[in-house]
mmCIF file with all atom_site columns, C-alpha atoms in Angstrom:
data_model
loop_
_atom_site.group_PDB
_atom_site.id
_atom_site.type_symbol
_atom_site.label_atom_id
_atom_site.label_alt_id
_atom_site.label_comp_id
_atom_site.label_asym_id
_atom_site.label_entity_id
_atom_site.label_seq_id
_atom_site.pdbx_PDB_ins_code
_atom_site.Cartn_x
_atom_site.Cartn_y
_atom_site.Cartn_z
_atom_site.occupancy
_atom_site.B_iso_or_equiv
_atom_site.pdbx_formal_charge
_atom_site.auth_seq_id
_atom_site.auth_comp_id
_atom_site.auth_asym_id
_atom_site.auth_atom_id
_atom_site.pdbx_PDB_model_num
ATOM 1   C CA . MET P 1 1   ? 14.442  5.810   -20.708 1.00 0.00 ? 20  MET P CA 1
ATOM 2   C CA . GLY P 1 2   ? 13.248  4.617   -17.268 1.00 0.00 ? 21  GLY P CA 1
ATOM 3   C CA . PRO P 1 3   ? 13.954  3.622   -14.634 1.00 0.00 ? 22  PRO P CA 1
ATOM 4   C CA . LEU P 1 4   ? 15.992  6.744   -14.406 1.00 0.00 ? 23  LEU P CA 1
ATOM 5   C CA . ALA P 1 5   ? 18.621  5.738   -11.872 1.00 0.00 ? 24  ALA P CA 1
ATOM 6   C CA . ILE P 1 6   ? 19.182  2.177   -13.309 1.00 0.00 ? 25  ILE P CA 1
ATOM 7   C CA . ASN P 1 7   ? 19.713  3.655   -16.725 1.00 0.00 ? 26  ASN P CA 1
ATOM 8   C CA . GLU P 1 8   ? 22.106  6.281   -15.031 1.00 0.00 ? 27  GLU P CA 1
ATOM 9   C CA . LEU P 1 9   ? 20.050  9.312   -16.328 1.00 0.00 ? 28  LEU P CA 1
ATOM 10  C CA . ILE P 1 10  ? 20.131  10.494  -12.708 1.00 0.00 ? 29  ILE P CA 1
ATOM 11  C CA . SER P 1 11  ? 22.687  9.682   -9.989  1.00 0.00 ? 30  SER P CA 1
ATOM 12  C CA . GLU P 1 12  ? 21.578  7.324   -6.940  1.00 0.00 ? 31  GLU P CA 1
ATOM 13  C CA . ASN P 1 13  ? 21.808  10.479  -4.710  1.00 0.00 ? 32  ASN P CA 1
ATOM 14  C CA . THR P 1 14  ? 19.370  12.341  -6.958  1.00 0.00 ? 33  THR P CA 1
ATOM 15  C CA . ASN P 1 15  ? 17.118  9.332   -7.000  1.00 0.00 ? 34  ASN P CA 1
ATOM 16  C CA . LEU P 1 16  ? 17.095  9.312   -3.174  1.00 0.00 ? 35  LEU P CA 1
ATOM 17  C CA . PHE P 1 17  ? 16.442  12.938  -3.022  1.00 0.00 ? 36  PHE P CA 1
ATOM 18  C CA . LEU P 1 18  ? 13.446  12.648  -5.317  1.00 0.00 ? 37  LEU P CA 1
ATOM 19  C CA . ALA P 1 19  ? 12.151  9.777   -3.244  1.00 0.00 ? 38  ALA P CA 1
ATOM 20  C CA . PHE P 1 20  ? 12.390  12.072  -0.267  1.00 0.00 ? 39  PHE P CA 1
ATOM 21  C CA . ILE P 1 21  ? 10.514  14.795  -1.731  1.00 0.00 ? 40  ILE P CA 1
ATOM 22  C CA . ILE P 1 22  ? 7.809   12.502  -3.160  1.00 0.00 ? 41  ILE P CA 1
ATOM 23  C CA . GLY P 1 23  ? 7.548   10.981  0.175   1.00 0.00 ? 42  GLY P CA 1
ATOM 24  C CA . ILE P 1 24  ? 7.032   14.254  1.923   1.00 0.00 ? 43  ILE P CA 1
ATOM 25  C CA . GLY P 1 25  ? 4.324   15.172  -0.814  1.00 0.00 ? 44  GLY P CA 1
ATOM 26  C CA . PHE P 1 26  ? 2.801   11.768  -0.179  1.00 0.00 ? 45  PHE P CA 1
ATOM 27  C CA . GLY P 1 27  ? 2.564   12.256  3.406   1.00 0.00 ? 46  GLY P CA 1
ATOM 28  C CA . PHE P 1 28  ? 1.230   15.826  3.051   1.00 0.00 ? 47  PHE P CA 1
ATOM 29  C CA . ILE P 1 29  ? -1.584  14.573  0.682   1.00 0.00 ? 48  ILE P CA 1
ATOM 30  C CA . LEU P 1 30  ? -2.488  11.665  3.240   1.00 0.00 ? 49  LEU P CA 1
ATOM 31  C CA . GLU P 1 31  ? -2.895  14.192  6.129   1.00 0.00 ? 50  GLU P CA 1
ATOM 32  C CA . GLN P 1 32  ? -4.919  16.636  4.138   1.00 0.00 ? 51  GLN P CA 1
ATOM 33  C CA . SER P 1 33  ? -7.085  13.692  2.932   1.00 0.00 ? 52  SER P CA 1
ATOM 34  C CA . GLY P 1 34  ? -7.830  12.912  6.583   1.00 0.00 ? 53  GLY P CA 1
ATOM 35  C CA . PHE P 1 35  ? -5.738  9.862   6.784   1.00 0.00 ? 54  PHE P CA 1
ATOM 36  C CA . SER P 1 36  ? -4.365  11.040  9.987   1.00 0.00 ? 55  SER P CA 1
ATOM 37  C CA . SER P 1 37  ? -7.474  10.143  11.752  1.00 0.00 ? 56  SER P CA 1
ATOM 38  C CA . SER P 1 38  ? -7.561  6.535   13.219  1.00 0.00 ? 57  SER P CA 1
ATOM 39  C CA . ARG P 1 39  ? -11.429 6.492   13.293  1.00 0.00 ? 58  ARG P CA 1
ATOM 40  C CA . LYS P 1 40  ? -11.639 7.565   9.584   1.00 0.00 ? 59  LYS P CA 1
ATOM 41  C CA . LEU P 1 41  ? -9.126  4.668   8.677   1.00 0.00 ? 60  LEU P CA 1
ATOM 42  C CA . ALA P 1 42  ? -10.906 2.003   10.868  1.00 0.00 ? 61  ALA P CA 1
ATOM 43  C CA . GLY P 1 43  ? -14.146 3.079   9.202   1.00 0.00 ? 62  GLY P CA 1
ATOM 44  C CA . VAL P 1 44  ? -13.282 0.911   6.209   1.00 0.00 ? 63  VAL P CA 1
ATOM 45  C CA . PHE P 1 45  ? -13.642 -2.026  8.405   1.00 0.00 ? 64  PHE P CA 1
ATOM 46  C CA . TYR P 1 46  ? -16.964 -1.155  9.860   1.00 0.00 ? 65  TYR P CA 1
ATOM 47  C CA . GLY P 1 47  ? -18.518 0.262   6.490   1.00 0.00 ? 66  GLY P CA 1
ATOM 48  C CA . TYR P 1 48  ? -19.054 3.858   7.654   1.00 0.00 ? 67  TYR P CA 1
ATOM 49  C CA . ASP P 1 49  ? -16.189 5.451   5.757   1.00 0.00 ? 68  ASP P CA 1
ATOM 50  C CA . THR P 1 50  ? -14.513 3.729   2.805   1.00 0.00 ? 69  THR P CA 1
ATOM 51  C CA . VAL P 1 51  ? -12.488 6.606   1.666   1.00 0.00 ? 70  VAL P CA 1
ATOM 52  C CA . VAL P 1 52  ? -9.286  4.735   2.356   1.00 0.00 ? 71  VAL P CA 1
ATOM 53  C CA . LEU P 1 53  ? -10.352 1.911   -0.046  1.00 0.00 ? 72  LEU P CA 1
ATOM 54  C CA . LYS P 1 54  ? -11.305 4.177   -2.842  1.00 0.00 ? 73  LYS P CA 1
ATOM 55  C CA . VAL P 1 55  ? -8.071  6.253   -2.558  1.00 0.00 ? 74  VAL P CA 1
ATOM 56  C CA . PHE P 1 56  ? -5.691  3.412   -2.386  1.00 0.00 ? 75  PHE P CA 1
ATOM 57  C CA . PHE P 1 57  ? -7.644  1.398   -5.016  1.00 0.00 ? 76  PHE P CA 1
ATOM 58  C CA . THR P 1 58  ? -7.638  4.525   -7.413  1.00 0.00 ? 77  THR P CA 1
ATOM 59  C CA . ALA P 1 59  ? -3.934  5.135   -6.749  1.00 0.00 ? 78  ALA P CA 1
ATOM 60  C CA . ALA P 1 60  ? -3.030  1.568   -7.400  1.00 0.00 ? 79  ALA P CA 1
ATOM 61  C CA . ILE P 1 61  ? -4.925  1.720   -10.776 1.00 0.00 ? 80  ILE P CA 1
ATOM 62  C CA . THR P 1 62  ? -3.495  5.112   -11.677 1.00 0.00 ? 81  THR P CA 1
ATOM 63  C CA . ALA P 1 63  ? -0.019  3.780   -11.057 1.00 0.00 ? 82  ALA P CA 1
ATOM 64  C CA . MET P 1 64  ? -0.771  0.680   -12.983 1.00 0.00 ? 83  MET P CA 1
ATOM 65  C CA . LEU P 1 65  ? -2.261  2.401   -15.930 1.00 0.00 ? 84  LEU P CA 1
ATOM 66  C CA . GLY P 1 66  ? 0.668   4.796   -15.964 1.00 0.00 ? 85  GLY P CA 1
ATOM 67  C CA . LEU P 1 67  ? 3.321   2.061   -15.990 1.00 0.00 ? 86  LEU P CA 1
ATOM 68  C CA . LEU P 1 68  ? 1.554   0.329   -18.730 1.00 0.00 ? 87  LEU P CA 1
ATOM 69  C CA . PHE P 1 69  ? 1.324   3.329   -21.030 1.00 0.00 ? 88  PHE P CA 1
ATOM 70  C CA . PHE P 1 70  ? 4.863   4.421   -20.217 1.00 0.00 ? 89  PHE P CA 1
ATOM 71  C CA . SER P 1 71  ? 5.917   0.789   -21.098 1.00 0.00 ? 90  SER P CA 1
ATOM 72  C CA . LEU P 1 72  ? 3.846   0.918   -24.254 1.00 0.00 ? 91  LEU P CA 1
ATOM 73  C CA . PHE P 1 73  ? 5.503   4.304   -25.298 1.00 0.00 ? 92  PHE P CA 1
ATOM 74  C CA . GLY P 1 74  ? 8.960   2.869   -24.678 1.00 0.00 ? 93  GLY P CA 1
ATOM 75  C CA . TRP P 1 75  ? 9.428   5.341   -21.659 1.00 0.00 ? 94  TRP P CA 1
ATOM 76  C CA . ILE P 1 76  ? 10.264  2.697   -19.305 1.00 0.00 ? 95  ILE P CA 1
ATOM 77  C CA . ASP P 1 77  ? 11.649  -0.761  -19.346 1.00 0.00 ? 96  ASP P CA 1
ATOM 78  C CA . MET P 1 78  ? 9.483   -3.012  -17.283 1.00 0.00 ? 97  MET P CA 1
ATOM 79  C CA . ASP P 1 79  ? 12.022  -5.671  -17.061 1.00 0.00 ? 98  ASP P CA 1
ATOM 80  C CA . LEU P 1 80  ? 14.204  -3.362  -14.951 1.00 0.00 ? 99  LEU P CA 1
ATOM 81  C CA . VAL P 1 81  ? 11.441  -2.299  -12.510 1.00 0.00 ? 100 VAL P CA 1
ATOM 82  C CA . TYR P 1 82  ? 12.048  -3.927  -9.206  1.00 0.00 ? 101 TYR P CA 1
ATOM 83  C CA . VAL P 1 83  ? 9.360   -6.396  -8.038  1.00 0.00 ? 102 VAL P CA 1
ATOM 84  C CA . ASN P 1 84  ? 9.305   -7.573  -4.408  1.00 0.00 ? 103 ASN P CA 1
ATOM 85  C CA . PRO P 1 85  ? 10.223  -11.165 -3.955  1.00 0.00 ? 104 PRO P CA 1
ATOM 86  C CA . THR P 1 86  ? 7.372   -13.222 -2.505  1.00 0.00 ? 105 THR P CA 1
ATOM 87  C CA . TYR P 1 87  ? 7.650   -15.479 0.556   1.00 0.00 ? 106 TYR P CA 1
ATOM 88  C CA . LEU P 1 88  ? 4.145   -16.696 0.736   1.00 0.00 ? 107 LEU P CA 1
ATOM 89  C CA . THR P 1 89  ? 3.812   -17.945 4.397   1.00 0.00 ? 108 THR P CA 1
ATOM 90  C CA . SER P 1 90  ? 5.602   -14.778 5.919   1.00 0.00 ? 109 SER P CA 1
ATOM 91  C CA . ALA P 1 91  ? 3.418   -12.630 3.587   1.00 0.00 ? 110 ALA P CA 1
ATOM 92  C CA . ILE P 1 92  ? 0.068   -14.338 4.875   1.00 0.00 ? 111 ILE P CA 1
ATOM 93  C CA . VAL P 1 93  ? 1.223   -14.355 8.516   1.00 0.00 ? 112 VAL P CA 1
ATOM 94  C CA . GLY P 1 94  ? 2.539   -10.694 8.105   1.00 0.00 ? 113 GLY P CA 1
ATOM 95  C CA . GLY P 1 95  ? -0.666  -9.535  6.548   1.00 0.00 ? 114 GLY P CA 1
ATOM 96  C CA . MET P 1 96  ? -2.832  -11.118 9.364   1.00 0.00 ? 115 MET P CA 1
ATOM 97  C CA . ILE P 1 97  ? -0.673  -9.330  11.978  1.00 0.00 ? 116 ILE P CA 1
ATOM 98  C CA . MET P 1 98  ? -0.861  -6.078  10.163  1.00 0.00 ? 117 MET P CA 1
ATOM 99  C CA . GLY P 1 99  ? -4.570  -6.395  9.559   1.00 0.00 ? 118 GLY P CA 1
ATOM 100 C CA . ALA P 1 100 ? -5.212  -7.150  13.172  1.00 0.00 ? 119 ALA P CA 1
ATOM 101 C CA . GLY P 1 101 ? -3.257  -4.060  14.153  1.00 0.00 ? 120 GLY P CA 1
ATOM 102 C CA . PHE P 1 102 ? -4.919  -2.010  11.835  1.00 0.00 ? 121 PHE P CA 1
ATOM 103 C CA . ILE P 1 103 ? -8.336  -2.698  13.033  1.00 0.00 ? 122 ILE P CA 1
ATOM 104 C CA . ILE P 1 104 ? -7.129  -2.556  16.789  1.00 0.00 ? 123 ILE P CA 1
ATOM 105 C CA . GLY P 1 105 ? -5.074  0.735   16.423  1.00 0.00 ? 124 GLY P CA 1
ATOM 106 C CA . GLY P 1 106 ? -6.720  2.338   13.487  1.00 0.00 ? 125 GLY P CA 1
ATOM 107 C CA . TYR P 1 107 ? -3.603  2.896   11.667  1.00 0.00 ? 126 TYR P CA 1
ATOM 108 C CA . CYS P 1 108 ? -1.128  1.147   9.247   1.00 0.00 ? 127 CYS P CA 1
ATOM 109 C CA . PRO P 1 109 ? 2.508   1.997   9.724   1.00 0.00 ? 128 PRO P CA 1
ATOM 110 C CA . GLY P 1 110 ? 2.497   4.769   6.999   1.00 0.00 ? 129 GLY P CA 1
ATOM 111 C CA . THR P 1 111 ? -0.700  6.616   8.212   1.00 0.00 ? 130 THR P CA 1
ATOM 112 C CA . SER P 1 112 ? 0.686   6.299   11.849  1.00 0.00 ? 131 SER P CA 1
ATOM 113 C CA . PHE P 1 113 ? 3.490   8.597   10.942  1.00 0.00 ? 132 PHE P CA 1
ATOM 114 C CA . CYS P 1 114 ? 1.202   10.835  9.242   1.00 0.00 ? 133 CYS P CA 1
ATOM 115 C CA . GLY P 1 115 ? -0.934  11.020  12.376  1.00 0.00 ? 134 GLY P CA 1
ATOM 116 C CA . ALA P 1 116 ? 2.077   11.541  14.641  1.00 0.00 ? 135 ALA P CA 1
ATOM 117 C CA . SER P 1 117 ? 3.360   14.398  12.319  1.00 0.00 ? 136 SER P CA 1
ATOM 118 C CA . ILE P 1 118 ? 0.504   16.451  13.608  1.00 0.00 ? 137 ILE P CA 1
ATOM 119 C CA . GLY P 1 119 ? 0.720   15.264  17.249  1.00 0.00 ? 138 GLY P CA 1
ATOM 120 C CA . LYS P 1 120 ? -1.759  12.602  17.493  1.00 0.00 ? 139 LYS P CA 1
ATOM 121 C CA . ILE P 1 121 ? -1.245  10.693  20.751  1.00 0.00 ? 140 ILE P CA 1
ATOM 122 C CA . ASP P 1 122 ? -2.812  7.493   19.554  1.00 0.00 ? 141 ASP P CA 1
ATOM 123 C CA . ALA P 1 123 ? -0.594  7.617   16.420  1.00 0.00 ? 142 ALA P CA 1
ATOM 124 C CA . LEU P 1 124 ? 2.531   8.048   18.727  1.00 0.00 ? 143 LEU P CA 1
ATOM 125 C CA . VAL P 1 125 ? 1.489   4.966   20.787  1.00 0.00 ? 144 VAL P CA 1
ATOM 126 C CA . PHE P 1 126 ? 0.918   2.956   17.657  1.00 0.00 ? 145 PHE P CA 1
ATOM 127 C CA . ILE P 1 127 ? 4.466   3.867   16.394  1.00 0.00 ? 146 ILE P CA 1
ATOM 128 C CA . GLY P 1 128 ? 5.774   2.710   19.810  1.00 0.00 ? 147 GLY P CA 1
ATOM 129 C CA . GLY P 1 129 ? 4.095   -0.619  19.200  1.00 0.00 ? 148 GLY P CA 1
ATOM 130 C CA . LEU P 1 130 ? 5.499   -0.845  15.808  1.00 0.00 ? 149 LEU P CA 1
ATOM 131 C CA . PHE P 1 131 ? 9.021   -0.421  17.104  1.00 0.00 ? 150 PHE P CA 1
ATOM 132 C CA . ILE P 1 132 ? 8.516   -2.925  19.840  1.00 0.00 ? 151 ILE P CA 1
ATOM 133 C CA . GLY P 1 133 ? 7.265   -5.395  17.157  1.00 0.00 ? 152 GLY P CA 1
ATOM 134 C CA . VAL P 1 134 ? 10.374  -4.729  15.119  1.00 0.00 ? 153 VAL P CA 1
ATOM 135 C CA . PHE P 1 135 ? 12.718  -5.194  18.104  1.00 0.00 ? 154 PHE P CA 1
ATOM 136 C CA . ILE P 1 136 ? 10.973  -8.524  19.016  1.00 0.00 ? 155 ILE P CA 1
ATOM 137 C CA . PHE P 1 137 ? 11.205  -9.702  15.358  1.00 0.00 ? 156 PHE P CA 1
ATOM 138 C CA . GLY P 1 138 ? 14.881  -8.747  15.369  1.00 0.00 ? 157 GLY P CA 1
ATOM 139 C CA . ILE P 1 139 ? 15.964  -10.464 18.474  1.00 0.00 ? 158 ILE P CA 1
ATOM 140 C CA . GLY P 1 140 ? 13.863  -13.494 17.916  1.00 0.00 ? 159 GLY P CA 1
ATOM 141 C CA . TYR P 1 141 ? 14.804  -13.832 14.269  1.00 0.00 ? 160 TYR P CA 1
ATOM 142 C CA . ASP P 1 142 ? 16.343  -17.276 14.665  1.00 0.00 ? 161 ASP P CA 1
ATOM 143 C CA . LEU P 1 143 ? 13.026  -18.481 16.051  1.00 0.00 ? 162 LEU P CA 1
ATOM 144 C CA . TRP P 1 144 ? 11.031  -17.689 12.918  1.00 0.00 ? 163 TRP P CA 1
ATOM 145 C CA . ASP P 1 145 ? 13.655  -17.650 10.144  1.00 0.00 ? 164 ASP P CA 1
ATOM 146 C CA . GLY P 1 146 ? 12.199  -20.970 8.697   1.00 0.00 ? 165 GLY P CA 1
ATOM 147 C CA . MET P 1 147 ? 8.647   -19.507 8.584   1.00 0.00 ? 166 MET P CA 1
ATOM 148 C CA . TYR P 1 148 ? 9.941   -16.188 7.286   1.00 0.00 ? 167 TYR P CA 1
ATOM 149 C CA . MET P 1 149 ? 11.795  -17.644 4.373   1.00 0.00 ? 168 MET P CA 1
ATOM 150 C CA . ALA P 1 150 ? 9.269   -20.369 3.577   1.00 0.00 ? 169 ALA P CA 1
ATOM 151 C CA . LYS P 1 151 ? 7.479   -20.822 0.219   1.00 0.00 ? 170 LYS P CA 1
ATOM 152 C CA . PHE P 1 152 ? 9.647   -18.640 -1.805  1.00 0.00 ? 171 PHE P CA 1
ATOM 153 C CA . LEU P 1 153 ? 7.907   -17.983 -5.134  1.00 0.00 ? 172 LEU P CA 1
ATOM 154 C CA . GLY P 1 154 ? 10.514  -15.512 -6.761  1.00 0.00 ? 173 GLY P CA 1
ATOM 155 C CA . SER P 1 155 ? 9.094   -12.257 -7.913  1.00 0.00 ? 174 SER P CA 1
ATOM 156 C CA . PRO P 1 156 ? 6.119   -13.029 -10.026 1.00 0.00 ? 175 PRO P CA 1
ATOM 157 C CA . LYS P 1 157 ? 3.458   -10.521 -11.337 1.00 0.00 ? 176 LYS P CA 1
ATOM 158 C CA . VAL P 1 158 ? -0.154  -11.439 -10.700 1.00 0.00 ? 177 VAL P CA 1
ATOM 159 C CA . SER P 1 159 ? -0.740  -11.252 -14.495 1.00 0.00 ? 178 SER P CA 1
ATOM 160 C CA . GLU P 1 160 ? 1.851   -13.940 -15.222 1.00 0.00 ? 179 GLU P CA 1
ATOM 161 C CA . THR P 1 161 ? 0.453   -16.147 -12.400 1.00 0.00 ? 180 THR P CA 1
ATOM 162 C CA . LEU P 1 162 ? -2.939  -15.929 -13.917 1.00 0.00 ? 181 LEU P CA 1
ATOM 163 C CA . GLY P 1 163 ? -1.619  -16.480 -17.415 1.00 0.00 ? 182 GLY P CA 1
ATOM 164 C CA . LEU P 1 164 ? -2.965  -13.059 -18.678 1.00 0.00 ? 183 LEU P CA 1
ATOM 165 C CA . THR P 1 165 ? -1.485  -10.240 -20.443 1.00 0.00 ? 184 THR P CA 1
ATOM 166 C CA . ASP P 1 166 ? -0.916  -7.104  -18.511 1.00 0.00 ? 185 ASP P CA 1
ATOM 167 C CA . GLY P 1 167 ? -3.483  -5.205  -20.599 1.00 0.00 ? 186 GLY P CA 1
ATOM 168 C CA . VAL P 1 168 ? -6.175  -7.821  -19.984 1.00 0.00 ? 187 VAL P CA 1
ATOM 169 C CA . PHE P 1 169 ? -5.252  -8.055  -16.266 1.00 0.00 ? 188 PHE P CA 1
ATOM 170 C CA . ALA P 1 170 ? -5.513  -4.138  -16.073 1.00 0.00 ? 189 ALA P CA 1
ATOM 171 C CA . PHE P 1 171 ? -8.876  -4.108  -17.619 1.00 0.00 ? 190 PHE P CA 1
ATOM 172 C CA . LEU P 1 172 ? -10.179 -6.910  -15.346 1.00 0.00 ? 191 LEU P CA 1
ATOM 173 C CA . LEU P 1 173 ? -8.790  -5.045  -12.255 1.00 0.00 ? 192 LEU P CA 1
ATOM 174 C CA . ILE P 1 174 ? -10.476 -1.841  -13.299 1.00 0.00 ? 193 ILE P CA 1
ATOM 175 C CA . ILE P 1 175 ? -13.823 -3.722  -13.421 1.00 0.00 ? 194 ILE P CA 1
ATOM 176 C CA . VAL P 1 176 ? -13.012 -5.274  -9.915  1.00 0.00 ? 195 VAL P CA 1
ATOM 177 C CA . ALA P 1 177 ? -12.390 -1.756  -8.698  1.00 0.00 ? 196 ALA P CA 1
ATOM 178 C CA . LEU P 1 178 ? -15.630 -0.330  -10.040 1.00 0.00 ? 197 LEU P CA 1
ATOM 179 C CA . GLY P 1 179 ? -17.411 -3.223  -8.360  1.00 0.00 ? 198 GLY P CA 1
ATOM 180 C CA . MET P 1 180 ? -15.690 -2.470  -5.023  1.00 0.00 ? 199 MET P CA 1
ATOM 181 C CA . PHE P 1 181 ? -16.525 1.181   -5.427  1.00 0.00 ? 200 PHE P CA 1
ATOM 182 C CA . TRP P 1 182 ? -20.174 0.264   -5.728  1.00 0.00 ? 201 TRP P CA 1
ATOM 183 C CA . VAL P 1 183 ? -19.988 -2.040  -2.619  1.00 0.00 ? 202 VAL P CA 1
ATOM 184 C CA . ALA P 1 184 ? -18.179 0.689   -0.711  1.00 0.00 ? 203 ALA P CA 1
ATOM 185 C CA . GLU P 1 185 ? -20.905 3.315   -1.578  1.00 0.00 ? 204 GLU P CA 1
ATOM 186 C CA . TRP P 1 186 ? -23.545 0.670   -0.426  1.00 0.00 ? 205 TRP P CA 1
ATOM 187 C CA . ALA P 1 187 ? -21.738 0.121   2.806   1.00 0.00 ? 206 ALA P CA 1
ATOM 188 C CA . GLU P 1 188 ? -21.559 3.678   3.747   1.00 0.00 ? 207 GLU P CA 1
ATOM 189 C CA . LYS P 1 189 ? -25.259 4.044   3.323   1.00 0.00 ? 208 LYS P CA 1
ATOM 190 C CA . LYS P 1 190 ? -26.025 0.731   5.172   1.00 0.00 ? 209 LYS P CA 1
ATOM 191 C CA . PHE P 1 191 ? -23.714 1.476   8.113   1.00 0.00 ? 210 PHE P CA 1
ATOM 192 C CA . PRO P 1 192 ? -23.845 5.514   8.482   1.00 0.00 ? 211 PRO P CA 1
ATOM 193 C CA . ARG P 1 193 ? -22.171 7.100   11.273  1.00 0.00 ? 212 ARG P CA 1
ATOM 194 C CA . ALA P 1 194 ? -23.165 10.808  11.868  1.00 0.00 ? 213 ALA P CA 1
ATOM 195 C CA . GLU P 1 195 ? -20.032 12.272  13.564  1.00 0.00 ? 214 GLU P CA 1
ATOM 196 C CA . TYR P 1 196 ? -16.652 10.841  14.432  1.00 0.00 ? 215 TYR P CA 1
#
């Protein structure tokens, strides 16, 4: 049956409209969960608040299991699901830049807009920096084009790269998540912060 737009069960416009509605819902849930607070988000790096880690790991596992079961029941054709192409060098460099920005600013791009939606000044400053970065990347693209396109690996799935079935990989990832949740709980007790 799915993906719905590719199989022409819904139009591209309906697909975009649904994505817009889901995006608003996602942003609302992020804000209501406290993800508009830069101190809460930065807490994951200092160990005093690991809600971000728990929520996003839980979301990833829920989505993964949903897709696995949808595929098992024949509700979605996984061969038609888009997987981002991997450019290894730029993924590593970009990850390092984003990680540094996350620690310094307390936001990732998505949560900065979440914070800005309720008028957080630090989130607006972060978004300003984001657009400056986009502008610099755009005007200097010729300078780092070689790095940006280096080490193209196609669109591999982690399970295929490791030589595992999707089911075994999902099981192992759940074990890893449980271990991460235990470490997160330990860190919150080890590095408590009374108020922030």
